[in-house]
CSV table of C-alpha atoms in Angstrom, one decimal:
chain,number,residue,atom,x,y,z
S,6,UNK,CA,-12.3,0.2,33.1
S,7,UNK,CA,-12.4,3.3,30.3
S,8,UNK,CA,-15.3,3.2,28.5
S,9,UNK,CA,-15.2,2.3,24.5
S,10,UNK,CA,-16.7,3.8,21.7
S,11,UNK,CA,-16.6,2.2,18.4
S,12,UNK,CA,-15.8,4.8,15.7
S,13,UNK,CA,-15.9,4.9,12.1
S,14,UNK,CA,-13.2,5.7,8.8
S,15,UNK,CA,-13.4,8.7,6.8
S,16,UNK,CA,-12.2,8.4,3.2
S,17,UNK,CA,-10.5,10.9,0.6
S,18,UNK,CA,-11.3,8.7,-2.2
S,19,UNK,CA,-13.1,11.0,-5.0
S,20,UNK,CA,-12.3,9.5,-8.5
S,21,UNK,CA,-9.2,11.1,-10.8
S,22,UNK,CA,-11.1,13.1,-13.2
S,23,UNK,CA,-9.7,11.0,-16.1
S,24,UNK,CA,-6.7,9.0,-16.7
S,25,UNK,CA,-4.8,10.5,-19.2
S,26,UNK,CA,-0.5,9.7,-18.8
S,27,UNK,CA,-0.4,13.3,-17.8
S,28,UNK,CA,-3.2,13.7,-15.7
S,29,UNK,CA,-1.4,15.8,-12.7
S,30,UNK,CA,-3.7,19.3,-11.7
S,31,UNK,CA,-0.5,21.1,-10.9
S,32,UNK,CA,2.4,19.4,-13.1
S,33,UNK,CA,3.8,18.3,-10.2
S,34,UNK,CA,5.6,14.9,-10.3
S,35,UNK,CA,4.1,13.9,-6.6
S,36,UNK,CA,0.9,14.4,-5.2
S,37,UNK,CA,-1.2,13.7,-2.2
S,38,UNK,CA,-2.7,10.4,-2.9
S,39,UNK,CA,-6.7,9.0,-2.2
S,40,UNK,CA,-6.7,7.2,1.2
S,41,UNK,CA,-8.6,5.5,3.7
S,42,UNK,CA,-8.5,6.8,7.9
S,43,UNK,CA,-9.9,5.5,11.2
S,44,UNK,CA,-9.7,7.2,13.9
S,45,UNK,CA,-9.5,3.5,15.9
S,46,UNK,CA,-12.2,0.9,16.9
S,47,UNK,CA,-11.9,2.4,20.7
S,48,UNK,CA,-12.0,5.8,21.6
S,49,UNK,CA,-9.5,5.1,25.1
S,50,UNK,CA,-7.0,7.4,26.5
S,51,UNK,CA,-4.2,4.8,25.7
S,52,UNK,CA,-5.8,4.2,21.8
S,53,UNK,CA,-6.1,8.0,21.2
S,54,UNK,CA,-2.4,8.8,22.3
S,55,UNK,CA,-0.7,6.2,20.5
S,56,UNK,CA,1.1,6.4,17.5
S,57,UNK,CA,-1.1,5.9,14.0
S,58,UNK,CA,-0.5,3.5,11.8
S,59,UNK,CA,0.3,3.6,7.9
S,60,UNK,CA,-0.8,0.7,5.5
S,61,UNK,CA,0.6,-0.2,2.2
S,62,UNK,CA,-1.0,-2.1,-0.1
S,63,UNK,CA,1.0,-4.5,-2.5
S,64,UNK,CA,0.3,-5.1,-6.3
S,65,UNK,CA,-3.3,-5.4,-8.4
S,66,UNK,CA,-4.3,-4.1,-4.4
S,67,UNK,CA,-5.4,-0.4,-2.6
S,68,UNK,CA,-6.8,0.6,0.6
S,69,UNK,CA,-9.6,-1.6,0.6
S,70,UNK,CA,-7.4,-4.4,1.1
S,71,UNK,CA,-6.8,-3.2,5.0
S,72,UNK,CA,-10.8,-2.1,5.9
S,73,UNK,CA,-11.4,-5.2,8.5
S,74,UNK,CA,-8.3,-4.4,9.7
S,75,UNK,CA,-8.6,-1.2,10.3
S,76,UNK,CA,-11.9,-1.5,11.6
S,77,UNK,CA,-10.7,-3.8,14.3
S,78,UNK,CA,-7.5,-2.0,15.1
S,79,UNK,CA,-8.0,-0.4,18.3
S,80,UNK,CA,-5.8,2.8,17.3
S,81,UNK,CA,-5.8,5.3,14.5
S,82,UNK,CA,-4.4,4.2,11.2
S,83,UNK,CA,-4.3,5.7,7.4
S,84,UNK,CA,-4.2,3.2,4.5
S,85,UNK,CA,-3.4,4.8,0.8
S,86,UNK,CA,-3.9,4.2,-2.4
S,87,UNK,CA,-0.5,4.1,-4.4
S,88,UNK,CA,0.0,5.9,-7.1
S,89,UNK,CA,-1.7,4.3,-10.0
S,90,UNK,CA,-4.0,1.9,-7.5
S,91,UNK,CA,-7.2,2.2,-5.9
S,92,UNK,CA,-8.3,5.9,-6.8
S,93,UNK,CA,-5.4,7.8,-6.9
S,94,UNK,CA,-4.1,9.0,-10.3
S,95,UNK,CA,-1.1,7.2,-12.3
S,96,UNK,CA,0.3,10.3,-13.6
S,97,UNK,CA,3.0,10.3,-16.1
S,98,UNK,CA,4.8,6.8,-16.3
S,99,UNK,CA,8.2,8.2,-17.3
S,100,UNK,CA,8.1,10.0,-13.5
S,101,UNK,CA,7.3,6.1,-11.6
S,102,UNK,CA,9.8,5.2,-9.7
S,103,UNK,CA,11.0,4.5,-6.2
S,104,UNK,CA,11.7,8.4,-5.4
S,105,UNK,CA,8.2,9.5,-6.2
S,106,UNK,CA,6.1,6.7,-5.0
S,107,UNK,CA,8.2,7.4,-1.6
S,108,UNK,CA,7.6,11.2,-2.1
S,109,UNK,CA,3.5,10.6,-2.9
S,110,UNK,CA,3.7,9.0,0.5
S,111,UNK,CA,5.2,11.7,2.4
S,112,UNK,CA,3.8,14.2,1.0
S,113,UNK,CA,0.2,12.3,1.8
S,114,UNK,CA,1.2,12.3,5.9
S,115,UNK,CA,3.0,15.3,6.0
S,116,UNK,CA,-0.8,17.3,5.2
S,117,UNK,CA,-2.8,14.6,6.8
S,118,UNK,CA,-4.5,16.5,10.1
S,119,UNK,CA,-4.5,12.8,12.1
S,120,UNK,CA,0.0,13.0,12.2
S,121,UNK,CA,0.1,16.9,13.2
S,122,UNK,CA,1.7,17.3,16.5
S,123,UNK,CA,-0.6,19.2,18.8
S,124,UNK,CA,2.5,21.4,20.2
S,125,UNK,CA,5.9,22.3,18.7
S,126,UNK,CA,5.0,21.3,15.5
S,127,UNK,CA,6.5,18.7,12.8
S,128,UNK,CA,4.3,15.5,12.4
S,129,UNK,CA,4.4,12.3,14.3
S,130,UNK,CA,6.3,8.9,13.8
S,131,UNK,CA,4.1,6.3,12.5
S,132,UNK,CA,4.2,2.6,12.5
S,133,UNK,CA,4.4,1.7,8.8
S,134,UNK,CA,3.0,-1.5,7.4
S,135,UNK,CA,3.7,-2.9,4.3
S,136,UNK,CA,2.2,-5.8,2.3
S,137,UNK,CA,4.5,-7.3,-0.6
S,138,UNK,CA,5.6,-4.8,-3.0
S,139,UNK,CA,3.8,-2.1,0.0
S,140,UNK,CA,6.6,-3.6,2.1
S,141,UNK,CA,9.1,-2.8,-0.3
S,142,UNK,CA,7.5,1.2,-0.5
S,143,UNK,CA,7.8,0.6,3.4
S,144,UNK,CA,11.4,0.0,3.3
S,145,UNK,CA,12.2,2.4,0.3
S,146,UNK,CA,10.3,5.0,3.2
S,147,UNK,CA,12.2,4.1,5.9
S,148,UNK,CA,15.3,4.8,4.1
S,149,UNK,CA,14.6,8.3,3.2
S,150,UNK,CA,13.0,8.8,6.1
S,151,UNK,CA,13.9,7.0,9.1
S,152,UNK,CA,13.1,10.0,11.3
S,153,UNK,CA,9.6,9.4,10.3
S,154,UNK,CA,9.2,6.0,11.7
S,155,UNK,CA,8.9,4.0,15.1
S,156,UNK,CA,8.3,0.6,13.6
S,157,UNK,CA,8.8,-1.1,10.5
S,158,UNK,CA,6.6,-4.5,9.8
S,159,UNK,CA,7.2,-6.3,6.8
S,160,UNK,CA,4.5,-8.3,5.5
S,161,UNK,CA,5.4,-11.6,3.4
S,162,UNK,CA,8.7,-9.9,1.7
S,163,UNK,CA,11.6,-10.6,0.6
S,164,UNK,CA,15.2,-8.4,-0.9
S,165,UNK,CA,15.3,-11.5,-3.7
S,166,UNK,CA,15.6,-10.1,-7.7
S,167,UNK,CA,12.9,-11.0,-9.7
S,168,UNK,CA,13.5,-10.4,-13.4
S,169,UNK,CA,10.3,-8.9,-15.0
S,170,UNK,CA,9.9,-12.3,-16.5
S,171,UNK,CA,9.6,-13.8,-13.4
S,172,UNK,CA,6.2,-11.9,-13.3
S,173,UNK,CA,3.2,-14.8,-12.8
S,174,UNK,CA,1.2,-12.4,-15.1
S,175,UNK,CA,1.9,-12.8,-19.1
S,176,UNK,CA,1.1,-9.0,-19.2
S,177,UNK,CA,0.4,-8.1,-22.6
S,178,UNK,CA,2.4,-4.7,-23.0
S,179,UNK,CA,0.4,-2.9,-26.3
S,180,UNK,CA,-3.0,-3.5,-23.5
S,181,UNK,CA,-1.4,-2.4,-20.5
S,182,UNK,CA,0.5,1.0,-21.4
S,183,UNK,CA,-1.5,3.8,-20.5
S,184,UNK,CA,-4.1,1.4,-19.3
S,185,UNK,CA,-7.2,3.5,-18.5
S,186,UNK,CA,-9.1,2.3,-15.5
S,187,UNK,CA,-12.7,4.0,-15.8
S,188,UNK,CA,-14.8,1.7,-18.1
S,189,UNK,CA,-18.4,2.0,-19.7
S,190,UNK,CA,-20.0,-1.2,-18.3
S,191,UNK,CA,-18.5,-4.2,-16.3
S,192,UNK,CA,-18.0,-6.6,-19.1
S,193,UNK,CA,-15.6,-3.7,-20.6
S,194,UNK,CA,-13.9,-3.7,-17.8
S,195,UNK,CA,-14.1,-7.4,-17.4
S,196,UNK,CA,-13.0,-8.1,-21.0
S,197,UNK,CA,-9.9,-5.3,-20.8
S,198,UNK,CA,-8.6,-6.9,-17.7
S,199,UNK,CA,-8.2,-10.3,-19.6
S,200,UNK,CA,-6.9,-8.8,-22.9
S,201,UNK,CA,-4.2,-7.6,-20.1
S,202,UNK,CA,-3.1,-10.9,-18.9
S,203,UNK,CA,-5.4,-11.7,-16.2
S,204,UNK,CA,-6.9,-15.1,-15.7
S,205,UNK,CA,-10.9,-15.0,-15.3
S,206,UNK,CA,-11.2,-16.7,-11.8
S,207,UNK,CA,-9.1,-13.4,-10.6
S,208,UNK,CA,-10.7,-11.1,-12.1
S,209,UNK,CA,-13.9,-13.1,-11.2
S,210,UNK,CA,-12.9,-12.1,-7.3
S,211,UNK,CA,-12.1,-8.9,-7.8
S,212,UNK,CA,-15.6,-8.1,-8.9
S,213,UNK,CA,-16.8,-10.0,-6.0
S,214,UNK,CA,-14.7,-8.0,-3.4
S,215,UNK,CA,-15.3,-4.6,-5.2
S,216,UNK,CA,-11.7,-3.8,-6.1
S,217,UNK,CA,-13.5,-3.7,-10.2
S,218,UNK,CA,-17.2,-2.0,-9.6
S,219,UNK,CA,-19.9,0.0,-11.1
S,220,UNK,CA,-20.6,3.2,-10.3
S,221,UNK,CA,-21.5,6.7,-10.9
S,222,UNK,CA,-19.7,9.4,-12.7
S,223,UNK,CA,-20.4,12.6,-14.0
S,224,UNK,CA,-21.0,13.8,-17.7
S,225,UNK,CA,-21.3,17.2,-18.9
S,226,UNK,CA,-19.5,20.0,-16.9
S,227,UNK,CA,-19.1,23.9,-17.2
S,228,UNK,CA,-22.3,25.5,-19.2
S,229,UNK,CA,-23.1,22.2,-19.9
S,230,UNK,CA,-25.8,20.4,-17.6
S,231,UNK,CA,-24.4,17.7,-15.2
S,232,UNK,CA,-25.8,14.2,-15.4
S,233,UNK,CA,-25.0,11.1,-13.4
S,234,UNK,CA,-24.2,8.0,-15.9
S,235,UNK,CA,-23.0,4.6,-14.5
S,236,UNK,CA,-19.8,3.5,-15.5
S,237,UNK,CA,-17.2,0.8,-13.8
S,238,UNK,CA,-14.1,1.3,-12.2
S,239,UNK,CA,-11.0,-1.2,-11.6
S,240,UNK,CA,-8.7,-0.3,-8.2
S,241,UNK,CA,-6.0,-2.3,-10.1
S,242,UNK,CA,-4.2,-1.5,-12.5
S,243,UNK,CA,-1.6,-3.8,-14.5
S,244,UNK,CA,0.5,-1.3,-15.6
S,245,UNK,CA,1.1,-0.5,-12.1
S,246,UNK,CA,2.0,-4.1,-11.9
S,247,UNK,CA,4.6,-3.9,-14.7
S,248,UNK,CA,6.3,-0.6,-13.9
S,249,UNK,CA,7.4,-2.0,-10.4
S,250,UNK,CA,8.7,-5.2,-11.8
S,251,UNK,CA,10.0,-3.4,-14.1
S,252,UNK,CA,11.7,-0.4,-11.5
S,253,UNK,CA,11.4,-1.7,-8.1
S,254,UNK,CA,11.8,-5.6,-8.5
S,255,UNK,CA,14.4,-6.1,-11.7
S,256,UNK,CA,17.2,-4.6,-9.3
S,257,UNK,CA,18.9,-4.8,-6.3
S,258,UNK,CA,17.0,-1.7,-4.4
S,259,UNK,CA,15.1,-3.7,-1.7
S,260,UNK,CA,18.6,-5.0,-0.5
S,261,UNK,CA,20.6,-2.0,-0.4
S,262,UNK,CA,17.6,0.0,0.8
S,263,UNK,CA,18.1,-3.0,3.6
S,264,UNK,CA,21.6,-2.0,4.1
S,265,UNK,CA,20.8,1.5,4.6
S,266,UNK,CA,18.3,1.2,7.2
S,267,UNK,CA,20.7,-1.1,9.2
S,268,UNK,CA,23.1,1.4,8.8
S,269,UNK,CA,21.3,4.1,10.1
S,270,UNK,CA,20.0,1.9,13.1
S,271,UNK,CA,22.8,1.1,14.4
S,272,UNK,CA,23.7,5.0,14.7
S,273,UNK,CA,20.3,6.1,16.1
S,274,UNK,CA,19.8,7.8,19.5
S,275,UNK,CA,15.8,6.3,19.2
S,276,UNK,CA,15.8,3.1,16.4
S,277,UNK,CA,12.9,1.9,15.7
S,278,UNK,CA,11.9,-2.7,15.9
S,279,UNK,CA,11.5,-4.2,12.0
S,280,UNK,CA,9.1,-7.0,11.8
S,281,UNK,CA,9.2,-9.6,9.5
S,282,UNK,CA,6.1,-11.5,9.0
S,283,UNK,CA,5.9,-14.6,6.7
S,284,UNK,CA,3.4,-16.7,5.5
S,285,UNK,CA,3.0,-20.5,5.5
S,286,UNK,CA,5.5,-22.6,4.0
S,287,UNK,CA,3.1,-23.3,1.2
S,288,UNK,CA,1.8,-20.0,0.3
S,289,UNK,CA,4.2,-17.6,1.5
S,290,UNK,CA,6.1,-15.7,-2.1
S,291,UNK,CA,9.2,-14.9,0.4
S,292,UNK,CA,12.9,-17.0,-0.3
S,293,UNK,CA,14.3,-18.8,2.0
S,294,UNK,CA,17.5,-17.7,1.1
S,295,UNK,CA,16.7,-14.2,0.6
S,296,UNK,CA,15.3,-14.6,4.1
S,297,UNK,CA,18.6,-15.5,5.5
S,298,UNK,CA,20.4,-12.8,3.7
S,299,UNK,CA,17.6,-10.2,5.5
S,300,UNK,CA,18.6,-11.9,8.6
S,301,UNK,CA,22.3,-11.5,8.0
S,302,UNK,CA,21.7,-7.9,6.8
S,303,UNK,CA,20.0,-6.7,9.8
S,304,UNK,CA,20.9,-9.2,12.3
S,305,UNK,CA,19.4,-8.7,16.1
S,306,UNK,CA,17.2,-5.7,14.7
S,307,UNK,CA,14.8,-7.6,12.6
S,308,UNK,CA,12.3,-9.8,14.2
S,309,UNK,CA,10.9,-12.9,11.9
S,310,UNK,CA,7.9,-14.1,13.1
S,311,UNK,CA,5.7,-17.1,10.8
S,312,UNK,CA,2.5,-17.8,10.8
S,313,UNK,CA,1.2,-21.4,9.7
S,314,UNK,CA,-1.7,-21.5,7.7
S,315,UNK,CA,-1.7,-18.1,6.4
S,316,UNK,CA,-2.0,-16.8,2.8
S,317,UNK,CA,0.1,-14.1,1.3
S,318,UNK,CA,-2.3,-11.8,2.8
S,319,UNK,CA,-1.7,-12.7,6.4
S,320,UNK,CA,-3.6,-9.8,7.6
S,321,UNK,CA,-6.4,-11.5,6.0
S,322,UNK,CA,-5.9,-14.9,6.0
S,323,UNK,CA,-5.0,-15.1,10.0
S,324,UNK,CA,-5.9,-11.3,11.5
S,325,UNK,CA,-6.6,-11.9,14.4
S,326,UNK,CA,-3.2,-13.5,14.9
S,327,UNK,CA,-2.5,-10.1,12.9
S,328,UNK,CA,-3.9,-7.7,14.7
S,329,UNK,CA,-2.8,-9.4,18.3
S,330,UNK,CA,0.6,-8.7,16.7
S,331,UNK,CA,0.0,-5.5,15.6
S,332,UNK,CA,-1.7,-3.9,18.9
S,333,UNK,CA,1.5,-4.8,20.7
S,334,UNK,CA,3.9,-3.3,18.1
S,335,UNK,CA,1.7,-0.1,18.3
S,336,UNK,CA,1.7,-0.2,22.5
S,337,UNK,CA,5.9,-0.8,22.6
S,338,UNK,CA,6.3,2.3,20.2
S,339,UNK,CA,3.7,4.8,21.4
S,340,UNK,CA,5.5,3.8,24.9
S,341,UNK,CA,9.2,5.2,23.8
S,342,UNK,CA,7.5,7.5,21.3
């Protein structure tokens, strides 16, 4: 039997410097975003030749969401930040939209060392997972750049429309615009995050998992001596949450980007296996209805698999079922990579 080796994830996490609307160090409208990589919980032959794995997050989310998973997956994965989440910079709102949140993500594998083939260049296909509105990045991705994938798992999503005042969050707009994530002490950041629409017992668990947390920053730069001062920070961020209602869910995107990946499936010399996963009856966000319509969409090509007694966050609330799941989908692809 190969021996294992348990490993551990390196991070490119450094906080934006501020978080002005226009904070973008080379006026570019996409950028390489902070993320999270392991290089796999074993270090085997099989786990170091197969194909990595890319995590998306879903909304008032980042990378953290996926550490145990990661940490138990037995191959090499990278989980981002999206733009706007987590650590990486929201940049100018008037540039969010589906074509540079796609082209954040691209441009973040496209440099990353893990997905450079070792001979004849270009960069690997990855197995990319997406959780809620991450599954609709995932699907926007895999439309642009189908090439770039061997599997497509779908976690608790559906194509349905939801209006922006479908949103379970009574945002308050005149809070949220421009919101400005760094805070001076936690009970700023607590009280902002209310003012925004949040309920307490959310916000409450967000502080408990670390997604809103102290810590230190830097004051006084240049001639200026540098001190360390604590401060808090908040990984979500509601006007992330309101800009995708507002661009990626008020629409019918998610369905034709559907469509398109059908389309281009059927044509394929190498298609890659969609995954649907769903969450219980009583907790899963997905349509029944807009299930079907998936189903009709794709037909044979997408695989729906439920899991009873899960959350939203299946790959939380049942991971090992998760993971078991997930190993396999890596094995089948690395296989006909």
């Amino acid at each position: 039997m190969p021996q294992t080796t348990k490993t551990t994830t390196t991070t490119n996490t450094a906080l934006p410097s501020s978080q002005t609307p226009n904070d973008n160090p080379e006026d570019e409208k996409t950028w390489r975003l902070a993320h999270v990589t392991s290089p796999g919980a074993e270090y085997t032959l099989r786990s170091q030749n197969a194909l990595p794995t890319v995590f998306i997050h879903g909304l008032d989310s980042s990378s953290q969401t996926w550490s145990s998973v990661q940490s138990e997956l037995s191959t090499a994965s990278i989980a981002v930040d999206v733009r706007g989440c987590g650590v990486s910079r929201m940049g100018d709102r008037d540039d969010f939209g589906i074509d540079t949140v796609v082209e954040d993500v691209k441009k973040t594998l496209s440099l990353h060392e893990l997905l450079q083939r070792k001979s004849g260049g270009g960069t690997k296909r990855v197995i990319l997972v997406g959780h809620s509105m991450g599954a609709k990045i995932a699907t926007y991705y895999a439309t642009k750049y189908p090439e770039d994938v061997a599997a497509l798992v779908l976690e608790d999503m559906d194509i349905r429309r939801r209006p922006v005042t479908a949103n379970p969050i009574p945002l308050d707009m005149d809070v949220v615009r421009f919101f400005n994530r760094r805070f001076a002490t936690l009970d700023d950041a607590v009280e902002k995050l209310t003012r925004a629409g949040y309920p307490s017992d959310r916000i409450e668990k967000w502080v408990r998992e670390g997604r809103v947390r102290k810590i230190q920053q830097i004051v006084g730069q240049g001639d200026e001596e540098e001190e360390e001062e604590e401060g808090c920070w908040s990984d979500v961020n509601p006007e992330f949450r309101a800009l995708s209602y507002e661009r990626f869910c008020d629409n019918e995107s998610a369905t034709t980007a559907l469509k398109d990946i059908a389309c281009w499936l059927k044509g394929a010399d190498a298609p890659f296996p969609c995954h649907l996963l769903i969450a219980d009856d009583e907790m899963t966000i997905c349509d029944n209805e807009s299930v079907e319509e998936m189903c009709q969409i794709m037909g044979s090509m997408l695989r729906v698999q439920r899991f009873e007694g899960a959350a939203h966050s299946i790959h939380n609330s049942k991971q090992e079922q998760f993971l078991e799941l997930l190993e396999d989908i890596v094995s089948n692809a690395s296989a006909n990579k």
